[in-house]
Amino acid sequence: QHVILNLVRNGLEAPAVAAVELRELLVRTRLAADGDVELAVLDNGPGLSPQAVERMFDPFFSTKPEGTGLGLAISHTVVRAHGGVLAYHPNIPRGASFSIRLPAQALSANRPEAYPASARILLVDDHTGVRDATAMLLRSEGFEVQCAASLTEASLALRDNPRIDLVIADYHLQNGETGLDVIAAARRAAGAHLGAVLVSGDISSTLGNVEADDRLRVATKPIRSGKLLALIRELLPLQP
């Protein structure tokens, strides 16, 4: 669901082409001859250049001025995790076509690993794009995600519902706040055993402020989807 919404949003936000009077977005599905299920999202925007196609799944690469470059990267990871393929093709005569192809059995098969039912993650990052893209990844993995942009917002969320299983926080927040402040507040609300992932673009200076803690992992930006999920697996026990 989150991958499809991301592809639809990209199509809607594609720059307008002067020769096109009416913007169009088409979503179609089909059952392939080999039994795979395919969903495609097509638009009539400018499409992607060959250079952009080479980098379209790279984290933090974007052709949009306000883009985070995380939406396609995370969508690619999510589709691959389900045994599928996310591909781009030019839409003739103009535009872009992104297709998701999944083996039919992947849609009904049980996942080999399962987290506790309704595992809840508090995600704190003051960058809206990064926060939204990370939340999309986590929700696609079955997590319930509570988002916040600051220590104040996180504290209010914890006051309303202190039941969380993990906290992920950016180290540098606004107004001099840090992810360590968020983690401390979360542990006061949910318990000192709460697992946490601290994300920082400057790992060397961050580590100097982190005390030894076997329930804390520190990750360097940009953090890839697979790395983040691996850290979560370390901190959040899987169901048998």
Short mmCIF file of N, CA, C and O in Angstrom, two decimals, residues 33-159:
data_model
loop_
_atom_site.label_atom_id
_atom_site.label_comp_id
_atom_site.label_asym_id
_atom_site.label_seq_id
_atom_site.Cartn_x
_atom_site.Cartn_y
_atom_site.Cartn_z
N ALA A 33 1.48 -14.20 -17.58
CA ALA A 33 1.33 -15.59 -18.01
C ALA A 33 2.00 -16.56 -17.05
O ALA A 33 1.56 -17.71 -16.91
N ASP A 34 3.07 -16.12 -16.39
CA ASP A 34 3.79 -17.01 -15.46
C ASP A 34 3.17 -17.01 -14.06
O ASP A 34 3.70 -17.62 -13.14
N GLY A 35 2.06 -16.30 -13.89
CA GLY A 35 1.39 -16.28 -12.60
C GLY A 35 1.76 -15.11 -11.72
O GLY A 35 1.14 -14.90 -10.66
N ASP A 36 2.75 -14.31 -12.13
CA ASP A 36 3.11 -13.13 -11.35
C ASP A 36 2.00 -12.08 -11.44
O ASP A 36 1.25 -12.02 -12.42
N VAL A 37 1.94 -11.25 -10.42
CA VAL A 37 0.98 -10.15 -10.39
C VAL A 37 1.74 -8.85 -10.64
O VAL A 37 2.80 -8.61 -10.05
N GLU A 38 1.22 -8.03 -11.54
CA GLU A 38 1.91 -6.78 -11.89
C GLU A 38 0.98 -5.59 -11.73
O GLU A 38 -0.18 -5.64 -12.12
N LEU A 39 1.51 -4.54 -11.14
CA LEU A 39 0.81 -3.27 -11.01
C LEU A 39 1.70 -2.18 -11.59
O LEU A 39 2.89 -2.13 -11.28
N ALA A 40 1.13 -1.33 -12.42
CA ALA A 40 1.91 -0.26 -13.05
C ALA A 40 1.25 1.09 -12.80
O ALA A 40 0.02 1.19 -12.78
N VAL A 41 2.09 2.10 -12.58
CA VAL A 41 1.63 3.48 -12.42
C VAL A 41 2.27 4.29 -13.54
O VAL A 41 3.50 4.37 -13.64
N LEU A 42 1.43 4.90 -14.40
CA LEU A 42 1.91 5.62 -15.57
C LEU A 42 1.45 7.07 -15.51
O LEU A 42 0.33 7.36 -15.11
N ASP A 43 2.35 7.99 -15.92
CA ASP A 43 1.97 9.40 -16.00
C ASP A 43 2.40 9.95 -17.35
O ASP A 43 3.10 9.29 -18.12
N ASN A 44 1.97 11.17 -17.67
CA ASN A 44 2.36 11.80 -18.94
C ASN A 44 3.23 13.02 -18.70
O ASN A 44 3.15 14.02 -19.40
N GLY A 45 4.08 12.94 -17.67
CA GLY A 45 5.05 14.00 -17.39
C GLY A 45 6.26 13.88 -18.28
O GLY A 45 6.21 13.25 -19.35
N PRO A 46 7.40 14.43 -17.87
CA PRO A 46 8.59 14.43 -18.72
C PRO A 46 9.37 13.11 -18.70
O PRO A 46 10.28 12.92 -19.50
N GLY A 47 9.03 12.20 -17.77
CA GLY A 47 9.82 10.97 -17.68
C GLY A 47 11.16 11.22 -17.03
O GLY A 47 11.42 12.29 -16.47
N LEU A 48 12.05 10.23 -17.09
CA LEU A 48 13.37 10.32 -16.48
C LEU A 48 14.45 10.28 -17.54
O LEU A 48 14.34 9.55 -18.54
N SER A 49 15.50 11.05 -17.33
CA SER A 49 16.65 11.02 -18.22
C SER A 49 17.44 9.74 -17.99
O SER A 49 17.31 9.10 -16.94
N PRO A 50 18.27 9.32 -18.96
CA PRO A 50 19.11 8.13 -18.75
C PRO A 50 19.98 8.24 -17.50
O PRO A 50 20.19 7.25 -16.80
N GLN A 51 20.46 9.45 -17.22
CA GLN A 51 21.29 9.64 -16.02
C GLN A 51 20.48 9.43 -14.74
O GLN A 51 20.96 8.83 -13.78
N ALA A 52 19.24 9.91 -14.75
CA ALA A 52 18.39 9.74 -13.58
C ALA A 52 18.00 8.28 -13.39
O ALA A 52 17.91 7.80 -12.26
N VAL A 53 17.77 7.57 -14.47
CA VAL A 53 17.40 6.15 -14.38
C VAL A 53 18.52 5.36 -13.70
O VAL A 53 18.25 4.45 -12.90
N GLU A 54 19.76 5.69 -13.99
CA GLU A 54 20.90 4.98 -13.40
C GLU A 54 20.94 5.15 -11.89
O GLU A 54 21.40 4.27 -11.16
N ARG A 55 20.44 6.26 -11.38
CA ARG A 55 20.55 6.56 -9.95
C ARG A 55 19.22 6.59 -9.21
O ARG A 55 19.18 6.92 -8.04
N MET A 56 18.12 6.22 -9.87
CA MET A 56 16.81 6.46 -9.30
C MET A 56 16.57 5.73 -7.98
O MET A 56 15.75 6.16 -7.17
N PHE A 57 17.26 4.62 -7.72
CA PHE A 57 17.08 3.90 -6.47
C PHE A 57 18.16 4.21 -5.44
O PHE A 57 18.18 3.59 -4.38
N ASP A 58 19.03 5.15 -5.76
CA ASP A 58 20.07 5.55 -4.80
C ASP A 58 19.44 6.41 -3.69
O ASP A 58 18.67 7.33 -3.99
N PRO A 59 19.76 6.12 -2.42
CA PRO A 59 19.24 6.96 -1.34
C PRO A 59 19.67 8.41 -1.51
O PRO A 59 20.81 8.69 -1.88
N PHE A 60 18.76 9.33 -1.29
CA PHE A 60 18.98 10.78 -1.31
C PHE A 60 19.21 11.34 -2.71
O PHE A 60 19.63 12.49 -2.86
N PHE A 61 18.94 10.55 -3.76
CA PHE A 61 18.96 11.10 -5.12
C PHE A 61 17.53 11.42 -5.52
O PHE A 61 16.63 10.58 -5.40
N SER A 62 17.30 12.64 -6.01
CA SER A 62 15.96 13.04 -6.42
C SER A 62 16.04 14.02 -7.58
O SER A 62 16.98 14.80 -7.69
N THR A 63 15.05 13.95 -8.47
CA THR A 63 14.95 14.90 -9.57
C THR A 63 14.04 16.07 -9.21
O THR A 63 13.88 17.00 -10.00
N LYS A 64 13.42 16.01 -8.01
CA LYS A 64 12.52 17.07 -7.57
C LYS A 64 13.27 18.01 -6.62
O LYS A 64 13.98 17.54 -5.73
N PRO A 65 13.11 19.33 -6.78
CA PRO A 65 13.84 20.28 -5.93
C PRO A 65 13.61 20.06 -4.44
O PRO A 65 14.52 20.21 -3.64
N GLU A 66 12.40 19.67 -4.06
CA GLU A 66 12.09 19.47 -2.64
C GLU A 66 12.07 17.99 -2.26
O GLU A 66 11.64 17.63 -1.17
N GLY A 67 12.54 17.12 -3.15
CA GLY A 67 12.48 15.70 -2.88
C GLY A 67 13.56 15.25 -1.90
O GLY A 67 14.64 15.85 -1.83
N THR A 68 13.27 14.18 -1.16
CA THR A 68 14.26 13.64 -0.21
C THR A 68 15.14 12.58 -0.85
O THR A 68 16.21 12.27 -0.34
N GLY A 69 14.68 11.99 -1.97
CA GLY A 69 15.44 10.92 -2.58
C GLY A 69 15.35 9.61 -1.81
O GLY A 69 16.17 8.71 -2.00
N LEU A 70 14.35 9.48 -0.95
CA LEU A 70 14.19 8.27 -0.16
C LEU A 70 13.00 7.41 -0.59
O LEU A 70 12.98 6.21 -0.35
N GLY A 71 12.00 8.03 -1.21
CA GLY A 71 10.79 7.31 -1.55
C GLY A 71 11.03 6.10 -2.44
O GLY A 71 10.63 4.98 -2.13
N LEU A 72 11.73 6.30 -3.57
CA LEU A 72 11.99 5.20 -4.49
C LEU A 72 12.98 4.20 -3.89
O LEU A 72 12.85 3.00 -4.11
N ALA A 73 13.97 4.70 -3.16
CA ALA A 73 14.95 3.81 -2.55
C ALA A 73 14.28 2.84 -1.58
O ALA A 73 14.53 1.63 -1.58
N ILE A 74 13.39 3.37 -0.75
CA ILE A 74 12.69 2.52 0.21
C ILE A 74 11.68 1.62 -0.49
O ILE A 74 11.54 0.44 -0.16
N SER A 75 10.97 2.15 -1.49
CA SER A 75 10.03 1.33 -2.24
C SER A 75 10.74 0.15 -2.89
O SER A 75 10.23 -0.98 -2.88
N HIS A 76 11.91 0.40 -3.45
CA HIS A 76 12.70 -0.66 -4.07
C HIS A 76 13.06 -1.74 -3.06
O HIS A 76 12.93 -2.95 -3.34
N THR A 77 13.47 -1.32 -1.87
CA THR A 77 13.83 -2.28 -0.82
C THR A 77 12.62 -3.10 -0.38
O THR A 77 12.71 -4.32 -0.20
N VAL A 78 11.47 -2.44 -0.22
CA VAL A 78 10.27 -3.13 0.23
C VAL A 78 9.83 -4.18 -0.79
O VAL A 78 9.51 -5.32 -0.44
N VAL A 79 9.81 -3.81 -2.06
CA VAL A 79 9.39 -4.74 -3.11
C VAL A 79 10.35 -5.94 -3.18
O VAL A 79 9.91 -7.09 -3.29
N ARG A 80 11.63 -5.68 -3.12
CA ARG A 80 12.60 -6.78 -3.16
C ARG A 80 12.44 -7.71 -1.95
O ARG A 80 12.60 -8.93 -2.09
N ALA A 81 12.12 -7.13 -0.79
CA ALA A 81 11.93 -7.96 0.41
C ALA A 81 10.76 -8.92 0.25
O ALA A 81 10.71 -9.96 0.93
N HIS A 82 9.83 -8.60 -0.64
CA HIS A 82 8.68 -9.48 -0.89
C HIS A 82 8.91 -10.35 -2.12
O HIS A 82 7.96 -10.95 -2.65
N GLY A 83 10.15 -10.42 -2.58
CA GLY A 83 10.47 -11.28 -3.72
C GLY A 83 10.08 -10.71 -5.06
O GLY A 83 9.97 -11.45 -6.05
N GLY A 84 9.86 -9.39 -5.12
CA GLY A 84 9.40 -8.78 -6.35
C GLY A 84 10.43 -7.87 -7.01
O GLY A 84 11.58 -7.78 -6.58
N VAL A 85 9.98 -7.20 -8.06
CA VAL A 85 10.84 -6.31 -8.84
C VAL A 85 10.11 -4.99 -9.06
O VAL A 85 8.93 -4.98 -9.42
N LEU A 86 10.81 -3.89 -8.81
CA LEU A 86 10.30 -2.56 -9.12
C LEU A 86 11.12 -2.03 -10.29
O LEU A 86 12.35 -1.96 -10.22
N ALA A 87 10.45 -1.71 -11.40
CA ALA A 87 11.17 -1.33 -12.62
C ALA A 87 10.59 -0.05 -13.22
O ALA A 87 9.42 0.29 -12.99
N TYR A 88 11.42 0.63 -14.00
CA TYR A 88 11.01 1.85 -14.70
C TYR A 88 11.07 1.61 -16.20
O TYR A 88 12.00 0.97 -16.71
N HIS A 89 10.07 2.15 -16.91
CA HIS A 89 10.08 2.15 -18.37
C HIS A 89 9.52 3.49 -18.84
O HIS A 89 8.61 4.05 -18.19
N PRO A 90 10.02 4.01 -19.94
CA PRO A 90 9.40 5.22 -20.50
C PRO A 90 7.96 4.92 -20.89
O PRO A 90 7.64 3.83 -21.36
N ASN A 91 7.08 5.89 -20.66
CA ASN A 91 5.69 5.76 -21.06
C ASN A 91 5.53 6.42 -22.43
O ASN A 91 5.76 7.61 -22.57
N ILE A 92 5.19 5.67 -23.43
CA ILE A 92 5.10 6.18 -24.79
C ILE A 92 3.72 6.82 -25.00
O ILE A 92 2.70 6.24 -24.63
N PRO A 93 3.62 8.05 -25.57
CA PRO A 93 4.71 8.83 -26.18
C PRO A 93 5.51 9.68 -25.20
O PRO A 93 6.57 10.19 -25.54
N ARG A 94 5.01 9.88 -23.98
CA ARG A 94 5.77 10.66 -23.02
C ARG A 94 5.39 10.23 -21.61
O ARG A 94 4.30 9.71 -21.37
N GLY A 95 6.30 10.46 -20.69
CA GLY A 95 6.00 10.18 -19.30
C GLY A 95 6.80 9.02 -18.74
O GLY A 95 7.74 8.52 -19.37
N ALA A 96 6.42 8.60 -17.55
CA ALA A 96 7.12 7.53 -16.83
C ALA A 96 6.15 6.41 -16.50
O ALA A 96 4.96 6.63 -16.28
N SER A 97 6.69 5.20 -16.46
CA SER A 97 5.90 4.03 -16.05
C SER A 97 6.72 3.24 -15.04
O SER A 97 7.83 2.78 -15.36
N PHE A 98 6.20 3.12 -13.83
CA PHE A 98 6.84 2.30 -12.80
C PHE A 98 5.96 1.08 -12.58
O PHE A 98 4.75 1.21 -12.37
N SER A 99 6.58 -0.10 -12.61
CA SER A 99 5.81 -1.33 -12.44
C SER A 99 6.35 -2.12 -11.26
O SER A 99 7.55 -2.18 -11.02
N ILE A 100 5.42 -2.71 -10.52
CA ILE A 100 5.73 -3.63 -9.42
C ILE A 100 5.31 -5.02 -9.87
O ILE A 100 4.15 -5.24 -10.23
N ARG A 101 6.24 -5.95 -9.85
CA ARG A 101 5.92 -7.33 -10.24
C ARG A 101 6.23 -8.24 -9.06
O ARG A 101 7.34 -8.24 -8.54
N LEU A 102 5.22 -9.00 -8.63
CA LEU A 102 5.35 -9.87 -7.47
C LEU A 102 4.89 -11.28 -7.80
O LEU A 102 3.90 -11.46 -8.52
N PRO A 103 5.59 -12.29 -7.28
CA PRO A 103 5.09 -13.65 -7.42
C PRO A 103 3.79 -13.79 -6.63
O PRO A 103 3.70 -13.29 -5.51
N ALA A 104 2.81 -14.45 -7.21
CA ALA A 104 1.50 -14.53 -6.58
C ALA A 104 1.57 -15.14 -5.19
O ALA A 104 0.87 -14.72 -4.27
N GLN A 105 2.46 -16.12 -5.00
CA GLN A 105 2.53 -16.77 -3.69
C GLN A 105 3.04 -15.83 -2.62
O GLN A 105 2.75 -16.02 -1.44
N ALA A 106 3.77 -14.77 -3.02
CA ALA A 106 4.29 -13.83 -2.02
C ALA A 106 3.16 -13.03 -1.38
O ALA A 106 3.30 -12.51 -0.28
N LEU A 107 2.01 -12.93 -2.08
CA LEU A 107 0.91 -12.14 -1.56
C LEU A 107 0.16 -12.85 -0.45
O LEU A 107 -0.50 -12.23 0.37
N SER A 108 0.27 -14.19 -0.41
CA SER A 108 -0.46 -14.94 0.60
C SER A 108 0.43 -15.71 1.54
O SER A 108 -0.01 -16.18 2.58
N ALA A 109 1.74 -15.83 1.19
CA ALA A 109 2.64 -16.61 2.02
C ALA A 109 2.93 -15.90 3.32
O ALA A 109 2.94 -14.67 3.40
N ASN A 110 3.16 -16.67 4.38
CA ASN A 110 3.54 -16.08 5.65
C ASN A 110 4.97 -15.59 5.58
O ASN A 110 5.83 -16.22 4.97
N ARG A 111 5.25 -14.46 6.19
CA ARG A 111 6.60 -13.93 6.22
C ARG A 111 7.45 -14.85 7.09
O ARG A 111 7.01 -15.34 8.13
N PRO A 112 8.74 -15.10 6.71
CA PRO A 112 9.57 -15.99 7.49
C PRO A 112 9.89 -15.45 8.88
O PRO A 112 10.21 -16.19 9.78
N GLU A 113 9.79 -14.14 9.04
CA GLU A 113 10.06 -13.54 10.34
C GLU A 113 8.89 -12.65 10.70
O GLU A 113 8.31 -11.97 9.87
N ALA A 114 8.51 -12.66 11.97
CA ALA A 114 7.38 -11.84 12.39
C ALA A 114 7.71 -11.16 13.71
O ALA A 114 8.24 -11.77 14.62
N TYR A 115 7.42 -9.87 13.77
CA TYR A 115 7.61 -9.14 15.00
C TYR A 115 6.38 -9.29 15.87
O TYR A 115 5.32 -9.71 15.41
N PRO A 116 6.51 -8.97 17.16
CA PRO A 116 5.34 -9.05 18.03
C PRO A 116 4.16 -8.29 17.44
O PRO A 116 4.33 -7.24 16.82
N ALA A 117 2.98 -8.83 17.61
CA ALA A 117 1.79 -8.21 17.03
C ALA A 117 1.69 -6.75 17.45
O ALA A 117 1.83 -6.42 18.62
N SER A 118 1.45 -5.89 16.47
CA SER A 118 1.26 -4.45 16.72
C SER A 118 2.47 -3.80 17.40
O SER A 118 2.31 -2.89 18.22
N ALA A 119 3.67 -4.28 17.09
CA ALA A 119 4.86 -3.63 17.63
C ALA A 119 4.84 -2.16 17.26
O ALA A 119 4.61 -1.80 16.10
N ARG A 120 5.08 -1.29 18.24
CA ARG A 120 4.90 0.16 18.04
C ARG A 120 6.24 0.87 18.16
O ARG A 120 6.97 0.69 19.13
N ILE A 121 6.54 1.69 17.16
CA ILE A 121 7.80 2.43 17.12
C ILE A 121 7.53 3.92 17.18
O ILE A 121 6.68 4.44 16.45
N LEU A 122 8.27 4.60 18.03
CA LEU A 122 8.25 6.06 18.07
C LEU A 122 9.40 6.56 17.19
O LEU A 122 10.56 6.25 17.43
N LEU A 123 9.06 7.32 16.15
CA LEU A 123 10.03 7.82 15.18
C LEU A 123 10.11 9.34 15.30
O LEU A 123 9.11 10.03 15.10
N VAL A 124 11.30 9.85 15.61
CA VAL A 124 11.46 11.29 15.83
C VAL A 124 12.54 11.84 14.91
O VAL A 124 13.72 11.46 14.99
N ASP A 125 12.14 12.72 13.99
CA ASP A 125 13.07 13.37 13.05
C ASP A 125 12.44 14.69 12.64
O ASP A 125 11.25 14.73 12.31
N ASP A 126 13.22 15.78 12.65
CA ASP A 126 12.65 17.08 12.31
C ASP A 126 12.64 17.36 10.80
O ASP A 126 12.19 18.42 10.37
N HIS A 127 13.13 16.41 9.99
CA HIS A 127 13.08 16.55 8.54
C HIS A 127 11.85 15.79 8.04
O HIS A 127 11.79 14.57 8.11
N THR A 128 10.86 16.52 7.54
CA THR A 128 9.58 15.92 7.18
C THR A 128 9.73 14.80 6.16
O THR A 128 9.14 13.72 6.32
N GLY A 129 10.51 15.03 5.10
CA GLY A 129 10.66 14.02 4.06
C GLY A 129 11.29 12.74 4.56
O GLY A 129 10.84 11.64 4.24
N VAL A 130 12.36 12.89 5.35
CA VAL A 130 13.04 11.71 5.90
C VAL A 130 12.11 10.96 6.84
O VAL A 130 12.03 9.73 6.82
N ARG A 131 11.40 11.71 7.66
CA ARG A 131 10.48 11.10 8.63
C ARG A 131 9.37 10.33 7.91
O ARG A 131 9.07 9.18 8.25
N ASP A 132 8.79 10.93 6.88
CA ASP A 132 7.70 10.28 6.16
C ASP A 132 8.17 9.03 5.42
O ASP A 132 7.49 8.00 5.40
N ALA A 133 9.35 9.12 4.79
CA ALA A 133 9.86 7.98 4.04
C ALA A 133 10.21 6.82 4.98
O ALA A 133 9.95 5.66 4.68
N THR A 134 10.82 7.14 6.12
CA THR A 134 11.17 6.09 7.09
C THR A 134 9.91 5.45 7.65
O THR A 134 9.84 4.23 7.82
N ALA A 135 8.91 6.26 7.93
CA ALA A 135 7.64 5.73 8.43
C ALA A 135 7.01 4.79 7.40
O ALA A 135 6.43 3.75 7.76
N MET A 136 7.12 5.14 6.12
CA MET A 136 6.58 4.28 5.07
C MET A 136 7.25 2.91 5.10
O MET A 136 6.59 1.87 5.01
N LEU A 137 8.57 2.90 5.23
CA LEU A 137 9.30 1.64 5.30
C LEU A 137 8.84 0.81 6.49
O LEU A 137 8.55 -0.39 6.36
N LEU A 138 8.76 1.43 7.65
CA LEU A 138 8.41 0.71 8.87
C LEU A 138 6.99 0.17 8.81
O LEU A 138 6.72 -0.98 9.21
N ARG A 139 6.08 0.96 8.29
CA ARG A 139 4.69 0.49 8.19
C ARG A 139 4.55 -0.64 7.19
O ARG A 139 3.73 -1.55 7.38
N SER A 140 5.36 -0.60 6.13
CA SER A 140 5.31 -1.70 5.16
C SER A 140 5.80 -3.00 5.78
O SER A 140 5.47 -4.09 5.29
N GLU A 141 6.57 -2.91 6.86
CA GLU A 141 7.04 -4.11 7.56
C GLU A 141 6.07 -4.55 8.65
O GLU A 141 6.34 -5.50 9.38
N GLY A 142 4.96 -3.85 8.79
CA GLY A 142 3.94 -4.25 9.74
C GLY A 142 3.98 -3.54 11.07
O GLY A 142 3.20 -3.86 11.98
N PHE A 143 4.86 -2.55 11.22
CA PHE A 143 4.94 -1.83 12.48
C PHE A 143 3.87 -0.74 12.56
O PHE A 143 3.48 -0.15 11.55
N GLU A 144 3.45 -0.47 13.77
CA GLU A 144 2.65 0.72 14.05
C GLU A 144 3.64 1.84 14.36
O GLU A 144 4.53 1.66 15.18
N VAL A 145 3.52 2.98 13.69
CA VAL A 145 4.51 4.05 13.81
C VAL A 145 3.86 5.32 14.32
O VAL A 145 2.86 5.79 13.78
N GLN A 146 4.45 5.88 15.38
CA GLN A 146 4.05 7.19 15.89
C GLN A 146 5.16 8.17 15.54
O GLN A 146 6.31 7.99 15.95
N CYS A 147 4.84 9.20 14.77
CA CYS A 147 5.85 10.15 14.31
C CYS A 147 5.83 11.43 15.14
O CYS A 147 4.78 11.87 15.61
N ALA A 148 7.01 12.02 15.29
CA ALA A 148 7.14 13.31 15.97
C ALA A 148 8.32 14.05 15.37
O ALA A 148 9.26 13.44 14.85
N ALA A 149 8.27 15.39 15.44
CA ALA A 149 9.33 16.21 14.87
C ALA A 149 10.25 16.80 15.94
O ALA A 149 11.28 17.39 15.60
N SER A 150 9.89 16.66 17.21
CA SER A 150 10.67 17.29 18.27
C SER A 150 10.49 16.54 19.57
O SER A 150 9.63 15.65 19.69
N LEU A 151 11.29 16.92 20.56
CA LEU A 151 11.15 16.33 21.89
C LEU A 151 9.77 16.64 22.47
O LEU A 151 9.14 15.78 23.09
N THR A 152 9.28 17.85 22.24
CA THR A 152 7.96 18.23 22.76
C THR A 152 6.86 17.36 22.17
O THR A 152 6.00 16.83 22.89
N GLU A 153 6.89 17.18 20.84
CA GLU A 153 5.88 16.34 20.20
C GLU A 153 5.99 14.90 20.67
O GLU A 153 4.97 14.22 20.89
N ALA A 154 7.22 14.41 20.83
CA ALA A 154 7.42 13.04 21.29
C ALA A 154 6.88 12.86 22.71
O ALA A 154 6.24 11.86 23.03
N SER A 155 7.13 13.86 23.56
CA SER A 155 6.66 13.79 24.95
C SER A 155 5.14 13.78 25.02
O SER A 155 4.55 13.05 25.83
N LEU A 156 4.49 14.56 24.16
CA LEU A 156 3.03 14.57 24.12
C LEU A 156 2.48 13.22 23.65
O LEU A 156 1.49 12.72 24.19
N ALA A 157 3.14 12.65 22.65
CA ALA A 157 2.72 11.34 22.16
C ALA A 157 2.88 10.28 23.24
O ALA A 157 2.02 9.40 23.40
N LEU A 158 3.96 10.35 23.98
CA LEU A 158 4.21 9.38 25.06
C LEU A 158 3.23 9.57 26.20
O LEU A 158 2.83 8.60 26.85
N ARG A 159 2.83 10.81 26.44
CA ARG A 159 1.85 11.06 27.50
C ARG A 159 0.50 10.44 27.13
O ARG A 159 -0.18 9.86 27.98
#
